[in-house]
Tab-separated table of C-alpha atoms in Angstrom:
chain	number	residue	atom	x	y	z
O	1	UNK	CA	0.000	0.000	0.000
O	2	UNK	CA	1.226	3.479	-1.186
O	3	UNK	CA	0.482	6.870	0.573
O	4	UNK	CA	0.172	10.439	-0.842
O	5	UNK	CA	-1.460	12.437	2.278
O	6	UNK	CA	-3.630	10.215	3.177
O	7	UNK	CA	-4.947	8.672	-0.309
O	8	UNK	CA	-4.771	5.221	-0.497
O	9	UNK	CA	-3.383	3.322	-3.615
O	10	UNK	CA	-1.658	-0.330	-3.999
O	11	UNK	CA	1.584	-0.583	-5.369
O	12	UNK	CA	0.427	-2.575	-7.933
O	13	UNK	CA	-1.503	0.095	-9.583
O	14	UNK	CA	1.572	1.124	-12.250
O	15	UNK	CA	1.956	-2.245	-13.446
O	16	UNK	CA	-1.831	-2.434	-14.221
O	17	UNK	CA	-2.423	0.704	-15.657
O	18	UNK	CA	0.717	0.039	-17.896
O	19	UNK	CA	-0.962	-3.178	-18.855
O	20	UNK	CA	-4.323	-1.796	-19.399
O	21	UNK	CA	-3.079	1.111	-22.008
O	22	UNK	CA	-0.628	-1.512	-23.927
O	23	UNK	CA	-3.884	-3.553	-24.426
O	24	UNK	CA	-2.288	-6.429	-22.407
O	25	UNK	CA	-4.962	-6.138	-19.178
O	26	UNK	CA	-9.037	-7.012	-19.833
O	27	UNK	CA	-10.840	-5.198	-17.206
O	28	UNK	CA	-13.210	-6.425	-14.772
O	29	UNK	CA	-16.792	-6.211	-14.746
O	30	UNK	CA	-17.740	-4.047	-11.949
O	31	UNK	CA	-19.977	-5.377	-9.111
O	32	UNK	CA	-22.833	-3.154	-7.555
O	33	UNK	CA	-21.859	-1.854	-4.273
O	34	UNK	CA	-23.381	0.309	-2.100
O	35	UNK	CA	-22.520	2.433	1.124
O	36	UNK	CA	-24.335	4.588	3.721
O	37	UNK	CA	-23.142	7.916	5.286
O	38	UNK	CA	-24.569	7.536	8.892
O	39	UNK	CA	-25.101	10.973	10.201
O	40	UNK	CA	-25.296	12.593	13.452
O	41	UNK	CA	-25.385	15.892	15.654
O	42	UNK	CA	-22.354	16.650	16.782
O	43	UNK	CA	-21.389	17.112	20.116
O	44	UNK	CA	-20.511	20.680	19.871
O	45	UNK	CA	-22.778	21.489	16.971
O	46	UNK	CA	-23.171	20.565	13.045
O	47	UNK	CA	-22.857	16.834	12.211
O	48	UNK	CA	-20.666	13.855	12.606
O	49	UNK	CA	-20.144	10.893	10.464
O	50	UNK	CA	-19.746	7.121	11.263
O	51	UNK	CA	-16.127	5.765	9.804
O	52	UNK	CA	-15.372	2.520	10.120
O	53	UNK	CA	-10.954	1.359	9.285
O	54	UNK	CA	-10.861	-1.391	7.210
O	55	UNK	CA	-8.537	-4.086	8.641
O	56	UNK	CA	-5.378	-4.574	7.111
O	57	UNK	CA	-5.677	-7.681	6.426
O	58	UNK	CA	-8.746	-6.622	4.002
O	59	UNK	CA	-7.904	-7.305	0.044
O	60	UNK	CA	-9.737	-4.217	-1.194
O	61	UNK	CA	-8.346	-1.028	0.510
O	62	UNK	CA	-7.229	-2.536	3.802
O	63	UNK	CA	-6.255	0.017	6.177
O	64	UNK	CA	-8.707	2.527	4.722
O	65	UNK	CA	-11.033	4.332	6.731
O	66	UNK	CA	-14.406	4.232	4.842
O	67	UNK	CA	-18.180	3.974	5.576
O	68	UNK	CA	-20.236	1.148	6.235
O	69	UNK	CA	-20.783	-0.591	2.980
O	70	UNK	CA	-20.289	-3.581	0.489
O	71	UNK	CA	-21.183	-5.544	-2.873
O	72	UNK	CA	-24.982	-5.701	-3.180
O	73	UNK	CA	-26.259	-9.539	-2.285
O	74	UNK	CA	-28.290	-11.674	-5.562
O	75	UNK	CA	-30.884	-12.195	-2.825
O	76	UNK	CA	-31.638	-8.468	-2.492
O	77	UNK	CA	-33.223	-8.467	-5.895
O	78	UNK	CA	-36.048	-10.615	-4.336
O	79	UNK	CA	-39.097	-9.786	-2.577
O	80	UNK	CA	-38.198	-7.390	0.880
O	81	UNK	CA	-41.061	-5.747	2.896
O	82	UNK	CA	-40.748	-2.582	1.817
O	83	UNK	CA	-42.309	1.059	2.649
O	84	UNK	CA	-41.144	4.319	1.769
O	85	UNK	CA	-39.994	5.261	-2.551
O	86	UNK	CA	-40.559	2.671	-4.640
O	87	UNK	CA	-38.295	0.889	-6.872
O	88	UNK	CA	-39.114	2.251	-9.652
O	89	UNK	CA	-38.922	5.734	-7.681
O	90	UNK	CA	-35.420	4.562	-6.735
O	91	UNK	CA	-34.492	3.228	-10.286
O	92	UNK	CA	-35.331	6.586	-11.552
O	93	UNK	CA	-33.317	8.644	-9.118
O	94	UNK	CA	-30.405	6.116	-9.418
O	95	UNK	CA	-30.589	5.340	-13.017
O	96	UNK	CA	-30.976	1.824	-13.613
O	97	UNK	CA	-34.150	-0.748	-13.723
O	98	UNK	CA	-36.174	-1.445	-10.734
O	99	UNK	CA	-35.078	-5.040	-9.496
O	100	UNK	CA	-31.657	-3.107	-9.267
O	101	UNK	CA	-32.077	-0.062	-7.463
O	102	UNK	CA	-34.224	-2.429	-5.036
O	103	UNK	CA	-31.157	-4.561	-4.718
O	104	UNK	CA	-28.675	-1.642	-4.426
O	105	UNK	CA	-31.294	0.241	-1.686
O	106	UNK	CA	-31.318	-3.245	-0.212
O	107	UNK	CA	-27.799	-3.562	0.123
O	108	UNK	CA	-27.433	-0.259	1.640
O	109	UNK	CA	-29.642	-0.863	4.526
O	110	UNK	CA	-28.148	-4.316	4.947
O	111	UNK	CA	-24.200	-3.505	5.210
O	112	UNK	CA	-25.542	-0.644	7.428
O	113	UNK	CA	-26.582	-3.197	9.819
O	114	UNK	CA	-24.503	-5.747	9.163
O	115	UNK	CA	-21.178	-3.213	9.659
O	116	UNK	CA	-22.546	-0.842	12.152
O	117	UNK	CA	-25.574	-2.473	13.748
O	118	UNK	CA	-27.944	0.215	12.945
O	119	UNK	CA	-31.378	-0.932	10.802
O	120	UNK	CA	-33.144	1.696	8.641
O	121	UNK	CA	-36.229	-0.536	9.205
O	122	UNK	CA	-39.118	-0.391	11.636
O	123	UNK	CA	-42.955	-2.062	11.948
O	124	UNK	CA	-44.707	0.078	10.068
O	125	UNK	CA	-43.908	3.329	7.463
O	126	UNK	CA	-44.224	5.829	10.328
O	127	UNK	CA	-41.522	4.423	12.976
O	128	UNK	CA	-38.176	2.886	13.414
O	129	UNK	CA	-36.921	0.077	15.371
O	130	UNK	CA	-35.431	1.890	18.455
O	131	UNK	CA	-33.096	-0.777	20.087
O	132	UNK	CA	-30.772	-3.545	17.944
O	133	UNK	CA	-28.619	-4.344	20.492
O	134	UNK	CA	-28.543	-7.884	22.244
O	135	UNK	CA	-27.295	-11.430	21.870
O	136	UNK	CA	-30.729	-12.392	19.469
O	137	UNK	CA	-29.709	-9.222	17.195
O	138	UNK	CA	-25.808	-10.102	17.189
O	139	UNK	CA	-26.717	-13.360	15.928
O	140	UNK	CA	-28.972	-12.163	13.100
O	141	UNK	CA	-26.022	-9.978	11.969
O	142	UNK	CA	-23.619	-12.753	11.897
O	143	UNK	CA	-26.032	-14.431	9.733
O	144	UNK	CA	-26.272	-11.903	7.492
O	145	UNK	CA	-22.672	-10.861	7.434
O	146	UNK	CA	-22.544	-15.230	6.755
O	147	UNK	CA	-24.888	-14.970	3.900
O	148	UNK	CA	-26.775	-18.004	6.070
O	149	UNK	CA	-30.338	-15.434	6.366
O	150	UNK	CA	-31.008	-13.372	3.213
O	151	UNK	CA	-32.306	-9.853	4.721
O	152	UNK	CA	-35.574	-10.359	3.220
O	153	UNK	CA	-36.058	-13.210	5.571
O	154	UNK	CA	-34.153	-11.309	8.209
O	155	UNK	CA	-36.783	-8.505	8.163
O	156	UNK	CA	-39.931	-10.520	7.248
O	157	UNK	CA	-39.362	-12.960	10.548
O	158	UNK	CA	-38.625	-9.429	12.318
O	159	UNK	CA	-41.695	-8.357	11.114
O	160	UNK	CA	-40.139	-5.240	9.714
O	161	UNK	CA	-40.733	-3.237	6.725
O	162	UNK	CA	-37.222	-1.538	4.975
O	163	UNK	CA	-37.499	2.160	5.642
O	164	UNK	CA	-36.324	3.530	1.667
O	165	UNK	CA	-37.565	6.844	2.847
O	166	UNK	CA	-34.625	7.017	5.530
O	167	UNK	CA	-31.720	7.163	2.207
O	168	UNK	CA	-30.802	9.611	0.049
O	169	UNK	CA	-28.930	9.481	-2.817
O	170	UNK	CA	-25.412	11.285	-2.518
O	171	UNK	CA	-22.756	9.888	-4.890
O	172	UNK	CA	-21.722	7.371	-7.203
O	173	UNK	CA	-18.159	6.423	-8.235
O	174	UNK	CA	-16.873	3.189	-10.181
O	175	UNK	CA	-13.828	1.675	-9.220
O	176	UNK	CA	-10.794	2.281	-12.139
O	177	UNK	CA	-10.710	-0.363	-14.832
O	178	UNK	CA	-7.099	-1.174	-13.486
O	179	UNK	CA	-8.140	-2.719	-10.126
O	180	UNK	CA	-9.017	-6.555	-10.067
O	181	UNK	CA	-11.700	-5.715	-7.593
O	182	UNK	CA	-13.921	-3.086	-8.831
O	183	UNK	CA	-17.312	-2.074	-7.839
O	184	UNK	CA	-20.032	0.611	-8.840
O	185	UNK	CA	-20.832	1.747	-5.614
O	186	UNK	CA	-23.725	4.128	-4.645
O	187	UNK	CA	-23.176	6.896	-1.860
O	188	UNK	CA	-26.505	7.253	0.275
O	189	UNK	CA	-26.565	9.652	3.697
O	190	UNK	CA	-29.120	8.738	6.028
O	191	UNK	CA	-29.267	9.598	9.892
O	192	UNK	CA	-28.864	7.425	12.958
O	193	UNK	CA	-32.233	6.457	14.186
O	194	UNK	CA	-33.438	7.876	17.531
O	195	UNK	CA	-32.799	5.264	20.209
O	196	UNK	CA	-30.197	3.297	18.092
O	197	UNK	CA	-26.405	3.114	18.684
O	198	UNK	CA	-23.349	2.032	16.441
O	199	UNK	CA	-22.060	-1.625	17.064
O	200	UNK	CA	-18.046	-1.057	16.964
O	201	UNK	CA	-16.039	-2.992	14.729
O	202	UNK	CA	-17.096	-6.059	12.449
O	203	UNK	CA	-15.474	-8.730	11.377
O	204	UNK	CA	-14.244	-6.416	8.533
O	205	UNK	CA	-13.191	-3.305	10.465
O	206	UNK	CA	-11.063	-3.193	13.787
O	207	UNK	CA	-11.773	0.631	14.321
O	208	UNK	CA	-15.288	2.599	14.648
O	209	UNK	CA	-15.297	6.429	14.963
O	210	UNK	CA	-17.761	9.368	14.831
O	211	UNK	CA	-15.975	12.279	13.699
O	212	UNK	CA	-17.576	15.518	12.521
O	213	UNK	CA	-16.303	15.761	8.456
O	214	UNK	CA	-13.669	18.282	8.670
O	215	UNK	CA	-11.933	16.520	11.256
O	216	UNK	CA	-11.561	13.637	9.191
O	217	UNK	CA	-10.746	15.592	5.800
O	218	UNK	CA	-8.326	17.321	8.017
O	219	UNK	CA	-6.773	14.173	9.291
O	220	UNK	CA	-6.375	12.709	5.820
O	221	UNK	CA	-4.583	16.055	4.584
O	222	UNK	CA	-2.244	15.354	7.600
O	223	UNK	CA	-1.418	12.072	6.250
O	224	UNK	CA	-3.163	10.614	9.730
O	225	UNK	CA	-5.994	9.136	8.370
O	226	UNK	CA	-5.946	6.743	5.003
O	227	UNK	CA	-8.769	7.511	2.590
O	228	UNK	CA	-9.885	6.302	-0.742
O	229	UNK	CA	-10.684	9.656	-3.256
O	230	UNK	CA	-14.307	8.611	-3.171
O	231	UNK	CA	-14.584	8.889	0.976
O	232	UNK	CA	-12.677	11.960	0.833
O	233	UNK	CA	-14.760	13.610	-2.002
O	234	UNK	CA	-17.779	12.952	0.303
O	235	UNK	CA	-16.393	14.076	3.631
O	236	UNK	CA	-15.812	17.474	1.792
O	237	UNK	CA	-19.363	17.323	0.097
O	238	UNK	CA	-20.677	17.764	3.814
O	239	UNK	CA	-18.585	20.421	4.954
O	240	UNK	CA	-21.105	23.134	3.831
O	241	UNK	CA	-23.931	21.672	5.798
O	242	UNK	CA	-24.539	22.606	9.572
O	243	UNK	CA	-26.315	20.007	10.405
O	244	UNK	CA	-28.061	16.240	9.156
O	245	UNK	CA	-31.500	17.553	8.376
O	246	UNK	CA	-29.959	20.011	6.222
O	247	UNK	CA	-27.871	17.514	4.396
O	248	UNK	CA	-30.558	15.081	4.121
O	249	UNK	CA	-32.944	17.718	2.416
O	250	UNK	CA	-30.159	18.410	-0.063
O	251	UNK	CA	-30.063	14.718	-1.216
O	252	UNK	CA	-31.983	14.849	-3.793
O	253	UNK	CA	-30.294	17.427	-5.838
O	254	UNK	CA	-26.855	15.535	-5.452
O	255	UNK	CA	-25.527	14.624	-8.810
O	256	UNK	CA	-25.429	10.901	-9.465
O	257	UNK	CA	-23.346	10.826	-12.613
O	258	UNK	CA	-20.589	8.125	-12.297
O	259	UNK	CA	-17.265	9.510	-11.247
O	260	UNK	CA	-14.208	6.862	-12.802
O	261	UNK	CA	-10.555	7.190	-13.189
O	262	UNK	CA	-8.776	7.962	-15.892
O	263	UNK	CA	-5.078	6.527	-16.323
O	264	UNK	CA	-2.936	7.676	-19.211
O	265	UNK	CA	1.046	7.598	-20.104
O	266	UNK	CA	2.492	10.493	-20.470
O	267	UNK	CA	6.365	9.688	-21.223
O	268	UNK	CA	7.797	7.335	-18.054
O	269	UNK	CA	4.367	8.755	-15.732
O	270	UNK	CA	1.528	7.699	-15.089
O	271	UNK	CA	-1.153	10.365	-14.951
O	272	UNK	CA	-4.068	9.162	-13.094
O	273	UNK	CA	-7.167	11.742	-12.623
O	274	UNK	CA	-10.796	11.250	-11.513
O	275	UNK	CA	-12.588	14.034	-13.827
O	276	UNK	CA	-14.130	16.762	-11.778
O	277	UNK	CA	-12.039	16.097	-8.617
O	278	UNK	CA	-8.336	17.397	-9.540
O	279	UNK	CA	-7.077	17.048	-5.701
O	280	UNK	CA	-6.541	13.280	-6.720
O	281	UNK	CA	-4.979	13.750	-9.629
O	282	UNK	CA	-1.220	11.813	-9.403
O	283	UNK	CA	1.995	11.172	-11.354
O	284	UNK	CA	3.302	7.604	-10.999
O	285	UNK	CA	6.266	6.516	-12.231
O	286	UNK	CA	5.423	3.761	-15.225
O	287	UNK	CA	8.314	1.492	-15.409
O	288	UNK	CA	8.596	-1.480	-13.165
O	289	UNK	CA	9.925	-1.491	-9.727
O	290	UNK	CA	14.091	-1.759	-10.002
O	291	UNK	CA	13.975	-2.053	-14.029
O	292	UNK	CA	16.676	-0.144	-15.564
O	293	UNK	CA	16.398	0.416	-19.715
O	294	UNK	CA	18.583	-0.987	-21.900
O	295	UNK	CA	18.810	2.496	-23.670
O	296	UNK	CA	18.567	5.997	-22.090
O	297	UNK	CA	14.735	6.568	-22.775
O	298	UNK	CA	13.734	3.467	-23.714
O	299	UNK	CA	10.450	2.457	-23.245
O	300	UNK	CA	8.684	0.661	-20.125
């Protein structure tokens, strides 16, 4: 893993992006993802944010601190008590068919749980679950976090209804065609529920914070806290807002265009840029780790 600030990228980026623009790397189809912005007030005003650090032993961005979140389950495509927009309401604001913006709404309410313990879901369209803590609860997110209970089940056994109306759409990025894990991952903000508490860590995390957004953008320009661009890009969407209801009204009016990487040579560098977000634009060197050219100038 490789550092500038606090942006994360693996070391084995160069080598891929030189393989990708010699023609010599197919990329990967992109899996759906999806990932919630859990909100707060913050304790001396405006709004905090739920991070969670990947562990390092995690293949895809270990070390990172990011937001609960993951690839979207085949299962959430089926049937899931449901209340709040619609699919097709969600397909239209997310811009793909119904079955997946259900799935990819789905997903987001499941990692939330499954990560941080907190359930956008409650008994009826008017309330929320106020209490998910306890051994019976624990067990039903090990389940989940198993794939052993699809969260359809999960919340039809519960007797719950998935609370759509809770989301809003924030962001979308697509991991570069470089990486041999890539996802197209939707940003949602939602706030905790009243009553409900974060978990802690997960199987996947071995850190949870709540930090207010500029304290975290300001520990990843300090080099203090590791960040992907996407979670960075995010934290400083939020820094104009004072507080969660503000940011949740504003949801809707987020732009939800795809944001991917770009990669090209440029002599012996690498340029690699995410259009519309020039802070993470780097220069990587293109030729191989301890390779030395035959020629002065020759090629990588």
């Amino acid at each position: 893993m490789a550092t500038t600030n606090g942006q994360w990228y693996p070391p084995e980026w160069p080598d891929r992006i030189r393989r990708l623009a010699h023609g010599g790397l197919d990329p990967v189809r992109p899996r759906r993802a999806a990932t919630v912005l859990l909100l707060r007030a913050g304790s001396e005003g405006g709004l905090d944010v739920h991070m969670l650090r990947r562990r390092a032993s995690m293949a895809f961005a270990g070390g990172a601190y990011a937001y609960p979140g993951g690839a979207v389950d085949p299962r959430d495509e089926r049937d899931v008590p449901w209340a709040g927009p619609s699919p097709q309401e969600w397909a239209d604001r997310l811009g793909v068919d119904a079955a997946a913006a259900q799935a990819i709404v789905c997903g987001a309410v499941r990692e939330t749980f499954e990560e941080a313990g907190v359930l956008l879901a409650g008994p009826d369209p008017a309330t929320v679950v106020a209490d998910t803590t306890g051994e019976d609860w624990e067990a039903d997110r090990a389940a989940l976090a198993g794939h052993e209970l699809s969260f359809g089940d999960f919340l039809e056994r519960r007797g719950l209804l998935l609370r759509s109306d809770l989301l809003g759409g924030w962001a979308r990025w697509i991991t570069p065609e470089f990486e041999p894990r890539r996802y197209d991952t939707w940003f949602f903000v939602a706030a905790l529920p009243e009553g409900q508490r974060t978990a802690g860590v997960s199987t996947e995390a071995d850190r949870a914070v709540w930090i207010s957004p500029a304290g975290a953008v300001a520990g990843y320009d300090r080099g203090e806290l590791l960040m992907m661009p996407p979670t960075v890009s995010t934290l400083r969407s939020l820094l104009p807002f004072g507080g969660v209801p503000e940011v949740l009204a504003a949801a809707g009016e987020q732009d939800l265009t795809p944001v991917l990487a770009r990669a090209r040579l440029v002599g012996e560098e690498i340029v690699l840029s995410w259009p519309g977000h020039q802070e993470f634009t780097k220069q990587l060197s293109s030729r191989p780790p301890g390779h030395t050219p035959a020629t002065p100038g020759a090629d990588a």
